[in-house]
Coordinates of C-alpha atoms in Angstrom, one line a residue:
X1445 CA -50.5 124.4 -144.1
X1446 CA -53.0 124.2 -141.3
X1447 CA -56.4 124.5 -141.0
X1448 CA -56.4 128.0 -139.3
X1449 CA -53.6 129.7 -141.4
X1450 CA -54.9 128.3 -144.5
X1451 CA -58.1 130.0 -143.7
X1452 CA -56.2 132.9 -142.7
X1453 CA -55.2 133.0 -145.9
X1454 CA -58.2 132.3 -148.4
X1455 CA -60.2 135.0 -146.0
X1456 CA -59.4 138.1 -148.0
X1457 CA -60.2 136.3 -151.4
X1458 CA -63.8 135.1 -149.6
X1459 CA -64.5 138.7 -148.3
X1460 CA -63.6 139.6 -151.7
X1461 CA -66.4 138.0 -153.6
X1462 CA -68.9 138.1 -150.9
X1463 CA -70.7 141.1 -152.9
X1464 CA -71.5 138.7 -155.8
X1465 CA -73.1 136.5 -153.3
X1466 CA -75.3 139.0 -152.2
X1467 CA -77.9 139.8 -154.8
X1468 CA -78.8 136.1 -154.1
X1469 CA -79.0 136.2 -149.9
X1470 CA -80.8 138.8 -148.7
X1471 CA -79.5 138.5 -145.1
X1472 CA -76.0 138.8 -146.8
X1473 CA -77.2 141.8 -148.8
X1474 CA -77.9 143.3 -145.3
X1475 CA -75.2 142.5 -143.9
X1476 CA -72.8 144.0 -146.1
X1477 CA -75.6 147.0 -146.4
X1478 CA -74.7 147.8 -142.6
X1479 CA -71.2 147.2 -142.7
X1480 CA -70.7 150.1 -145.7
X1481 CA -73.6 152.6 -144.0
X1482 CA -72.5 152.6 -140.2
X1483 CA -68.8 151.4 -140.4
X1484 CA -66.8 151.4 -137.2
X1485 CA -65.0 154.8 -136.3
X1486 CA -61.5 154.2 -135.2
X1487 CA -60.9 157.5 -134.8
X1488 CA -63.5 157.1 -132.1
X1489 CA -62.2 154.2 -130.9
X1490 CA -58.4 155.2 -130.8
X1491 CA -60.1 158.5 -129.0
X1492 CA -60.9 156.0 -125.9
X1493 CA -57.4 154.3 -125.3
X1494 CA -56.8 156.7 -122.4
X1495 CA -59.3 154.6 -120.3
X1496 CA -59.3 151.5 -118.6
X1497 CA -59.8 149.2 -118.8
X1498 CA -60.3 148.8 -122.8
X1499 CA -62.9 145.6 -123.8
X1500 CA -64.5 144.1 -127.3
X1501 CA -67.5 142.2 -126.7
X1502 CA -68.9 140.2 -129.7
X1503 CA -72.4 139.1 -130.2
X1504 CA -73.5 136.9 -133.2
X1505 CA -77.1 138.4 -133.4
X1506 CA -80.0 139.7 -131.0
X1507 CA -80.4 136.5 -128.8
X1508 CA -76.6 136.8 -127.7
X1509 CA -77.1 140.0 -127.7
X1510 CA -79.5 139.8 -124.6
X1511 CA -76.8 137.5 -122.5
X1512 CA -74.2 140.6 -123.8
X1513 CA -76.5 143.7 -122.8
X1514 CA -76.2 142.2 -119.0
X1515 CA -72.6 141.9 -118.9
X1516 CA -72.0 145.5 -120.4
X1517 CA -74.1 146.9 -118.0
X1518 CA -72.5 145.3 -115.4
X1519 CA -68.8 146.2 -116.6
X1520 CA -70.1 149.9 -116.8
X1521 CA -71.5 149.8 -113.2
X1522 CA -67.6 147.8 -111.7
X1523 CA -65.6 150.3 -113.9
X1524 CA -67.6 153.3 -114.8
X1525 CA -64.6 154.8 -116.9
X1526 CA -64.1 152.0 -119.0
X1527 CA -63.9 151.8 -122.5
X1528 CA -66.1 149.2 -124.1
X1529 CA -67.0 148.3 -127.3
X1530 CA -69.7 146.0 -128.9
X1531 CA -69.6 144.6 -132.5
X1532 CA -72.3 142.2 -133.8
X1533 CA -72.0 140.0 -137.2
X1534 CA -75.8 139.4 -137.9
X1535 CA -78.3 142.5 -139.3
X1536 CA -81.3 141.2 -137.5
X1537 CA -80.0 142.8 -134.2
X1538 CA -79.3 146.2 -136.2
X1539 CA -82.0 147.9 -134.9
X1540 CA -81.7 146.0 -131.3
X1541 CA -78.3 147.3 -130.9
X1542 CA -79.4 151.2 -130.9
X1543 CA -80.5 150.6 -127.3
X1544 CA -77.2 149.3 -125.8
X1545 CA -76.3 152.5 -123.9
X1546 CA -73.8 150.9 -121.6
X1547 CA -71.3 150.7 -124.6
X1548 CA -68.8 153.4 -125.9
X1549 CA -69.0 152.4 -129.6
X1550 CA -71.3 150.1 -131.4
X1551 CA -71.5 148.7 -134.6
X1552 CA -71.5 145.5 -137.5
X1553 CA -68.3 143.3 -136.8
X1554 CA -66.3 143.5 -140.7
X1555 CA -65.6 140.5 -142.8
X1556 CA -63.0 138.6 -140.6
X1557 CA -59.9 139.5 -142.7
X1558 CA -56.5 139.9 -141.0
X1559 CA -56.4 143.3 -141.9
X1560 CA -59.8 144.3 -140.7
X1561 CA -59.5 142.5 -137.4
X1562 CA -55.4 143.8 -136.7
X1563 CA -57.0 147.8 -137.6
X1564 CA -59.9 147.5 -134.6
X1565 CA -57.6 146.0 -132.5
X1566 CA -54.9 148.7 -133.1
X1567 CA -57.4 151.6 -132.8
X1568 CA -58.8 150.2 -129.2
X1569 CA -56.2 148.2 -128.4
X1570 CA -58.5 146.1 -125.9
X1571 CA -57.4 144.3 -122.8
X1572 CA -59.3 141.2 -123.7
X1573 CA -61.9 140.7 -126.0
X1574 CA -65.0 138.1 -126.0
X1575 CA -67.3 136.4 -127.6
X1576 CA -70.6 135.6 -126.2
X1577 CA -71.9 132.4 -126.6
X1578 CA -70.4 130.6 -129.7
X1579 CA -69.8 133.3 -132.1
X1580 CA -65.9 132.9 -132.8
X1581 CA -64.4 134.5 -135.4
X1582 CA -61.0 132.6 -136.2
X1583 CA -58.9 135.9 -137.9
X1584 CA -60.1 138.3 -134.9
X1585 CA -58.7 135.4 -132.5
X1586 CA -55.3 134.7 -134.3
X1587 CA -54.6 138.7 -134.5
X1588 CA -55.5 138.9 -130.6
X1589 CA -53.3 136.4 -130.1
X1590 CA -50.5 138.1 -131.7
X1591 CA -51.1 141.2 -130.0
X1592 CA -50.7 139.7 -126.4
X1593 CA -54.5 140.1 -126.1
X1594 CA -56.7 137.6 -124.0
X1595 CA -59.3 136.6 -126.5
X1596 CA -62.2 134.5 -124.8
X1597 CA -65.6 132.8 -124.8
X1598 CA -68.5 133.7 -122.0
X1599 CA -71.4 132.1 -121.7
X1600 CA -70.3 129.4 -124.1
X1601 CA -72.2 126.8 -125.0
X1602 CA -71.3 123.4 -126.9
X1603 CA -74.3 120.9 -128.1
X1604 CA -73.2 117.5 -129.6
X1605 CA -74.5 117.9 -132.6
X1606 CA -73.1 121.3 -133.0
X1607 CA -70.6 121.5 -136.2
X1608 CA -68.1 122.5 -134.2
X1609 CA -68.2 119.5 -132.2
X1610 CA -68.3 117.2 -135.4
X1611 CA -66.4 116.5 -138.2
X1612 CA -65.6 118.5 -140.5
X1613 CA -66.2 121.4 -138.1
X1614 CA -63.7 120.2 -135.5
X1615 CA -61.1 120.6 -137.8
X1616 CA -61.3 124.6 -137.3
X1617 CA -62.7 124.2 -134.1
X1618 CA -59.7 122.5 -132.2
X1619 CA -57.1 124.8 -132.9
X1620 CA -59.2 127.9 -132.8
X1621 CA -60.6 126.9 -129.2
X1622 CA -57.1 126.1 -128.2
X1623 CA -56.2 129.6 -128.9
X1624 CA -58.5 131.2 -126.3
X1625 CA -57.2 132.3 -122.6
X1626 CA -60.7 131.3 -121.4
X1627 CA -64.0 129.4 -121.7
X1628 CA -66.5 130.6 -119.5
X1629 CA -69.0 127.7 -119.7
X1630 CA -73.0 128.2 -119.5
X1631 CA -73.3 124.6 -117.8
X1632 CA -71.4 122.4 -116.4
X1633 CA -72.1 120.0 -119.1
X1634 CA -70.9 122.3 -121.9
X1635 CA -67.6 122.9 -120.0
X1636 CA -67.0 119.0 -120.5
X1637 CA -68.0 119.2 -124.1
X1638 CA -65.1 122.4 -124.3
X1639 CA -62.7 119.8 -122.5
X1640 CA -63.6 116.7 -125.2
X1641 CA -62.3 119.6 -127.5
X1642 CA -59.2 120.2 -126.5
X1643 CA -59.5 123.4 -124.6
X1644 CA -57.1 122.8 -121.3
X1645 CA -59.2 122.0 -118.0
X1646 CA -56.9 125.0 -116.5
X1647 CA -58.9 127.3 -119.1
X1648 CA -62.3 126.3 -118.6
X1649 CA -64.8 127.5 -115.9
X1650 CA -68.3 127.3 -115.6
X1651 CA -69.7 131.1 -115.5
X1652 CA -73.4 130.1 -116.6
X1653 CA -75.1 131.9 -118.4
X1654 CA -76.6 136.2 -118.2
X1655 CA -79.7 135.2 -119.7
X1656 CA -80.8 134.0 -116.4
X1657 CA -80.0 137.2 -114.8
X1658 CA -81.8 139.2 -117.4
X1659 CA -84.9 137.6 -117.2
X1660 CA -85.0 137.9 -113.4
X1661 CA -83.7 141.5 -113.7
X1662 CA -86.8 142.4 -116.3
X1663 CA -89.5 140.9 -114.7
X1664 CA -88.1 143.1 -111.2
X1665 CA -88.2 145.8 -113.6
X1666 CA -92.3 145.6 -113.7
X1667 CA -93.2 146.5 -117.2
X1668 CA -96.7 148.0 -117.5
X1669 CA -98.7 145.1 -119.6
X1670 CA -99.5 145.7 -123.1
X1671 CA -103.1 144.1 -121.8
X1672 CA -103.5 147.0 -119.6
X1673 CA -103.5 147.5 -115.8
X1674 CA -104.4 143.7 -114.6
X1675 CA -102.2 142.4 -117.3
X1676 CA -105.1 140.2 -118.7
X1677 CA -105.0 137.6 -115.9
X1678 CA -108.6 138.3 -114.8
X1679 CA -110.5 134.8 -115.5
X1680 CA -109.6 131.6 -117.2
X1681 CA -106.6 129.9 -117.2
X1682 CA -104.3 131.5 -120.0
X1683 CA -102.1 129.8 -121.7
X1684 CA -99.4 132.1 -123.3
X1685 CA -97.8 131.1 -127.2
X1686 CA -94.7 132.3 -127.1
X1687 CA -92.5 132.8 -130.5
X1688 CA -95.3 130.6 -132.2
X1689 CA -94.9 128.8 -135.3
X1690 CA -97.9 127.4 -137.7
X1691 CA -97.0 124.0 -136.6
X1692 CA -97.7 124.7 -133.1
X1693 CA -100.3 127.4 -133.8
X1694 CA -103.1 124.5 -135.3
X1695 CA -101.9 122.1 -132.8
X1696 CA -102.6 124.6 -130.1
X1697 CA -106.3 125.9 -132.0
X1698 CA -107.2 122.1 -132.1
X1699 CA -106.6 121.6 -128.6
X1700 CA -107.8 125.0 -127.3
X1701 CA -111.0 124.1 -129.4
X1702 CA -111.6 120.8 -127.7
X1703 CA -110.6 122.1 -124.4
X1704 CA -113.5 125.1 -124.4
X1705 CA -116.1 121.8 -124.3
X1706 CA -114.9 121.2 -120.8
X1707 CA -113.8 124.6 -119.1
X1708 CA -115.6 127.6 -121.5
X1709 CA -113.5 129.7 -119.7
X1710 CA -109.8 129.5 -120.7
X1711 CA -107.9 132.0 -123.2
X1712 CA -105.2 131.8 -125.9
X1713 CA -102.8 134.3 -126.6
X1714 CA -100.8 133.9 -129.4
X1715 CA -97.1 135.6 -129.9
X1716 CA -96.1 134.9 -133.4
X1717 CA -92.0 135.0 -133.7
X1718 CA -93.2 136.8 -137.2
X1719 CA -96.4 138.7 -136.8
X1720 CA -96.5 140.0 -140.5
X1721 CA -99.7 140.5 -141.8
X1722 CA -99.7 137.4 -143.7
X1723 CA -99.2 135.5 -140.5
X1724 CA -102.1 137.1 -139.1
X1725 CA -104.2 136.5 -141.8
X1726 CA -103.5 132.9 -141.7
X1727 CA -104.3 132.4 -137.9
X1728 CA -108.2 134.2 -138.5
X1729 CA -109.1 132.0 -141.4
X1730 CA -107.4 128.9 -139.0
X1731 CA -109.4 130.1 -136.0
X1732 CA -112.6 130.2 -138.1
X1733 CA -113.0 127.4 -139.6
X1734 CA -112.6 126.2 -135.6
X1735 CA -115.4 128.2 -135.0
X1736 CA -113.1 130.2 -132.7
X1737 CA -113.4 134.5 -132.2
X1738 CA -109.8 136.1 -132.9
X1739 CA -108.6 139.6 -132.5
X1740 CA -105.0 141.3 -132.6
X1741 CA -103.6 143.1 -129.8
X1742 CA -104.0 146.3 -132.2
X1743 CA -107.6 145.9 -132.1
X1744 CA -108.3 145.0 -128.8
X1745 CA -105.4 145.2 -125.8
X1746 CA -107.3 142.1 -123.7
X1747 CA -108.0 138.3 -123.1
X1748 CA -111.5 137.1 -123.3
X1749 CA -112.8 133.8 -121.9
X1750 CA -112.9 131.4 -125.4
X1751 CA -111.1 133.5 -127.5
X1752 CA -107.7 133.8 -128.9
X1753 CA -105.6 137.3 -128.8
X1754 CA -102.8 137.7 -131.4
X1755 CA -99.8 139.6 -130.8
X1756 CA -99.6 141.6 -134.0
X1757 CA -96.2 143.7 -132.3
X1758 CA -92.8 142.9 -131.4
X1759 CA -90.4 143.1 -128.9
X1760 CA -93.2 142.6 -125.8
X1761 CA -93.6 138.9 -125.4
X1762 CA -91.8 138.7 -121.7
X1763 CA -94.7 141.4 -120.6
X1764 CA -97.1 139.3 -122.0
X1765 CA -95.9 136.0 -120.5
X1766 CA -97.3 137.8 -117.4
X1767 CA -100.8 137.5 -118.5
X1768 CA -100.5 133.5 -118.4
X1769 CA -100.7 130.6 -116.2
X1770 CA -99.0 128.1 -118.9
X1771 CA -96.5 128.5 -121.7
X1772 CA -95.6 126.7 -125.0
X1773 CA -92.5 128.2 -126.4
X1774 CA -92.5 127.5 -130.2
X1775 CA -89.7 126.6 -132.5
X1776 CA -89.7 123.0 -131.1
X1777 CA -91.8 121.9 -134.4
X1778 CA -89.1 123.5 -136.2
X1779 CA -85.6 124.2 -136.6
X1780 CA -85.7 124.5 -132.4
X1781 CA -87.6 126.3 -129.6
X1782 CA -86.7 129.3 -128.4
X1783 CA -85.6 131.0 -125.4
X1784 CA -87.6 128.7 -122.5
X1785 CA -86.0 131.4 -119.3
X1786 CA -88.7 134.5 -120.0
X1787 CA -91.7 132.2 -119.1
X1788 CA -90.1 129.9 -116.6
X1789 CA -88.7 133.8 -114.9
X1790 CA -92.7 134.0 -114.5
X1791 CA -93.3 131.0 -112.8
X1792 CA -94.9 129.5 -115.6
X1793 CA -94.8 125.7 -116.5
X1794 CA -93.1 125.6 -120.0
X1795 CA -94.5 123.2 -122.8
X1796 CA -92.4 122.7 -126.0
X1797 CA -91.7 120.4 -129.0
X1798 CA -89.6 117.3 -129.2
X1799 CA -86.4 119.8 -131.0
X1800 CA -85.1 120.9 -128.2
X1801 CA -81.1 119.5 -128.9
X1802 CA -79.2 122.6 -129.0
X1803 CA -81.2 124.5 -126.0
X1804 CA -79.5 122.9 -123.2
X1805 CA -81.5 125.2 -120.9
X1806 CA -85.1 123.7 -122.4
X1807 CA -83.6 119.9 -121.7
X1808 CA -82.4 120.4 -117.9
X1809 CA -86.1 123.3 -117.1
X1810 CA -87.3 119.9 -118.1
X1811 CA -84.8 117.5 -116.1
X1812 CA -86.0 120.3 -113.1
X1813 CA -89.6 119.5 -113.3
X1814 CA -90.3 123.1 -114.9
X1815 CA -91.1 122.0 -118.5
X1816 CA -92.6 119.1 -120.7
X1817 CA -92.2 117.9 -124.2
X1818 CA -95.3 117.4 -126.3
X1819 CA -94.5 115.0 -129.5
X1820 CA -97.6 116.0 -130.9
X1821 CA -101.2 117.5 -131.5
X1822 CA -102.6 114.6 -128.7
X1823 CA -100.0 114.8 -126.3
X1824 CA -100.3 118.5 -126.2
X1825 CA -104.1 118.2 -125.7
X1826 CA -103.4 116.1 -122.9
X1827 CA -100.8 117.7 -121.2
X1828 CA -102.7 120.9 -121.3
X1829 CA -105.4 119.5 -120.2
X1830 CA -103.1 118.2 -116.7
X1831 CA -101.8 121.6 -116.2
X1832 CA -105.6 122.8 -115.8
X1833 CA -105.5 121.4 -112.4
X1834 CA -104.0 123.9 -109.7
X1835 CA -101.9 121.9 -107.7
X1836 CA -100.1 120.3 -110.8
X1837 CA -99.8 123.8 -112.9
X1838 CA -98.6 125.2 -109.2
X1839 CA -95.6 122.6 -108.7
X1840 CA -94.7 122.9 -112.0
X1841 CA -94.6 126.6 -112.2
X1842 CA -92.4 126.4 -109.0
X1843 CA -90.0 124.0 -110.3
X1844 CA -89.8 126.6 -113.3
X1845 CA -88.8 129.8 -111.1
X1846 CA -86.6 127.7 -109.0
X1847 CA -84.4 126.7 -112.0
X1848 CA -84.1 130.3 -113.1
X1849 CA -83.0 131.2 -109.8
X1850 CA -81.1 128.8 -109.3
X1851 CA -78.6 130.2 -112.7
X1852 CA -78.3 133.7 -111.3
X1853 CA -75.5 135.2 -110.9
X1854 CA -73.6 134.5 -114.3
X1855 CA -73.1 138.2 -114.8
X1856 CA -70.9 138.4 -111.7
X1857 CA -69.3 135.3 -112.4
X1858 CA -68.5 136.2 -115.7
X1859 CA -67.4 140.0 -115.0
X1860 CA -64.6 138.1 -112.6
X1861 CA -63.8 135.4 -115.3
X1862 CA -62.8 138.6 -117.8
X1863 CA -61.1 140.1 -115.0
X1864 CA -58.3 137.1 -114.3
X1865 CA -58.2 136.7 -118.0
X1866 CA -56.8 140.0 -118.2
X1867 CA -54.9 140.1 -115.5
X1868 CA -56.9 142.3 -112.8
X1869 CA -57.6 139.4 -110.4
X1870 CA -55.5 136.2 -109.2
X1871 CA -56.7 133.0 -111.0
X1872 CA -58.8 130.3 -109.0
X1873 CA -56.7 128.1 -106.9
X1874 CA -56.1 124.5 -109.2

């Protein structure tokens, strides 16, 4: 038996015994939470099969959700009467989802069972469907396949030392890829990683990827600041901590404190990816024993020359990047840094940790000039320190917008990838 039908086969049993599981994983306790309060009606989505065209789009969780939100609102806008459909697989983006209005139905994607996958697609029954990103699901694939529907991949991406790309994971990987009408690539080098996988060069295109697009399209959008009418940029040099970790965060205090000895003028804002309380907590009693003043954005909504502003709120850090002259994105102390493209939309220069494997987007803003890896508590001191001169923090904040730029246009490109997949344009000549 192969790889794919055993798993195909042993999926039932696994979905099965997943409740057991959960009193132990909490995410997994969520999960399945979701999937049994706000199931997927397929009487609603057999309601829409007099429309076309019919898609499935599938995010893992919120950060492929954002390169997803741009492609549904741009299949809304080409085909106003279509019927589209969005399932996500991880609970974190449960309450992110509630504000996708360019889809028809929404929900948690079920436990990847041949039966679950073969009842969606019978109640829709979609013209293509796709994944965003990476997050393939090998049942929902096969039972595409047998219903003569395109399954595909947009905005895909393929780092070496994904599992996919290693063994064991390859031994999934290779004939599940092989399976899709379509790769639409993010880069040109993760179309050649998709090719070392097996996946026909006929089959493979590079589309980019929406976050570009996204960013661009938000900062048009001119959000009010959450520092108020300037947006906090009155005075010092800013720099602007962007999904911070502790790691980062004392690095950053340390330097920021030996930094105010030569300009007394500069300001921190920190963006903690988790701004619990505890978090919070943890940054005052850090900042004091620097002898540094700290306040949360819930105490006081500005900057101050030799202070440090916390972000005790979510879901505003690319308003606030607006505020700044430099970035650090944080994560690259950790298990990886996050999304670099909100800053670098800004025209900031981007500073980041050494962990930077999997974002191929971090590694080439930095092969563009537009970024910098800092190993370390002196080498971010010191490249902080460069980025206080004008003419250096100007180029380098250039280089950043320029790369951005320069990815635009994924949405369209990906929009016409779908289409020849299904059949609604002519391929690209060979």
């Amino acid at each position: 038996m192969s790889v794919l039908g055993l798993y195909r086969a042993l999926s039932p049993v696994a979905a099965a015994l997943l409740p057991l599981a959960a009193p132990f994983a909490p995410k997994l306790r969520a999960q399945l939470a979701w999937r049994r309060e706000a199931p997927l009606d397929r009487q609603a989505l057999a309601a829409l099969r007099a429309r076309s065209p019919r898609l499935w789009l599938h995010a893992a969780s919120a950060g492929e959700l954002e390169q997803a939100r741009p492609i549904l609102d741009g299949l809304r806008a080409r085909y106003p009467d279509a019927a589209l459909m969005l399932t996500v697989a991880s609970p974190s983006a449960r309450r992110a989802v509630e504000s996708v209005a360019a889809a028809d139905v929404v929900g948690p994607l079920p436990a990847d069972t041949p039966r679950a996958m073969r009842r969606l697609l019978d109640a829709l029954r979609p013209d293509a469907v796709a994944a965003v990103k990476w997050d393939l699901w090998p049942n929902l694939v096969l039972e595409a396949e047998r219903e003569g529907c395109p399954a595909l991949l947009l905005g895909g991406v393929l780092s070496p030392d994904s599992g996919r790309a290693r063994w064991p994971g390859r031994l999934l990987a290779v004939p599940l890829h092989a399976r899709l009408a379509g790769v639409g690539a993010a880069s040109e080098r993760d179309a050649l990683a998709f090719a070392a996988l097996g996946v026909p060069a006929g089959r493979v295109a590079v589309t980019g990827d929406t976050r570009f697009d996204r960013v661009l399209a938000r900062v048009a959008e001119g959000r009010p600041s959450p520092l108020g009418g300037t947006g906090g940029a009155a005075g010092g040099a800013c720099l602007v901590a962007g999904s911070s970790w502790p790691p980062e965060e004392d690095m950053l205090l340390d330097a920021f404190r030996a930094l105010l000895d030569e300009r007394a003028d500069l300001r921190l804002l920190l963006v903690p990816h988790e701004p619990a309380a505890e978090a919070v907590a943890r940054l005052r009693r850090s900042a004091a024993a620097r002898q540094l003043p700290l306040w949360t954005l819930s105490e006081r909504p500005a900057l101050a020359d030799g202070g440090v502003c916390v972000a005790d709120r979510v879901g505003i850090l690319p308003e606030l990047y607006a505020a700044g002259e430099i970035a650090l994105v944080g994560g690259g102390f950790g298990r990886g840094v996050h999304s670099v493209l909100e800053p670098a939309a800004r025209g900031l220069p981007v500073l980041l940790g050494p962990r930077i494997g999997r974002a191929d987007e971090a590694r080439r803003l930095v092969e563009a000039g537009g970024g910098y890896v800092v190993e370390d508590g002196p080498s971010l001191l010191a490249r902080w320190r460069a980025l206080l001169d004008p003419q250096a923090r100007g180029a380098a904040g250039r280089a950043a917008l320029d790369f951005v730029r320069a990815g635009a246009g994924a949405v369209e490109r990906s929009m016409d990838f779908l289409d020849a997949a299904r059949g609604a344009l002519p391929p690209e000549p060979a």
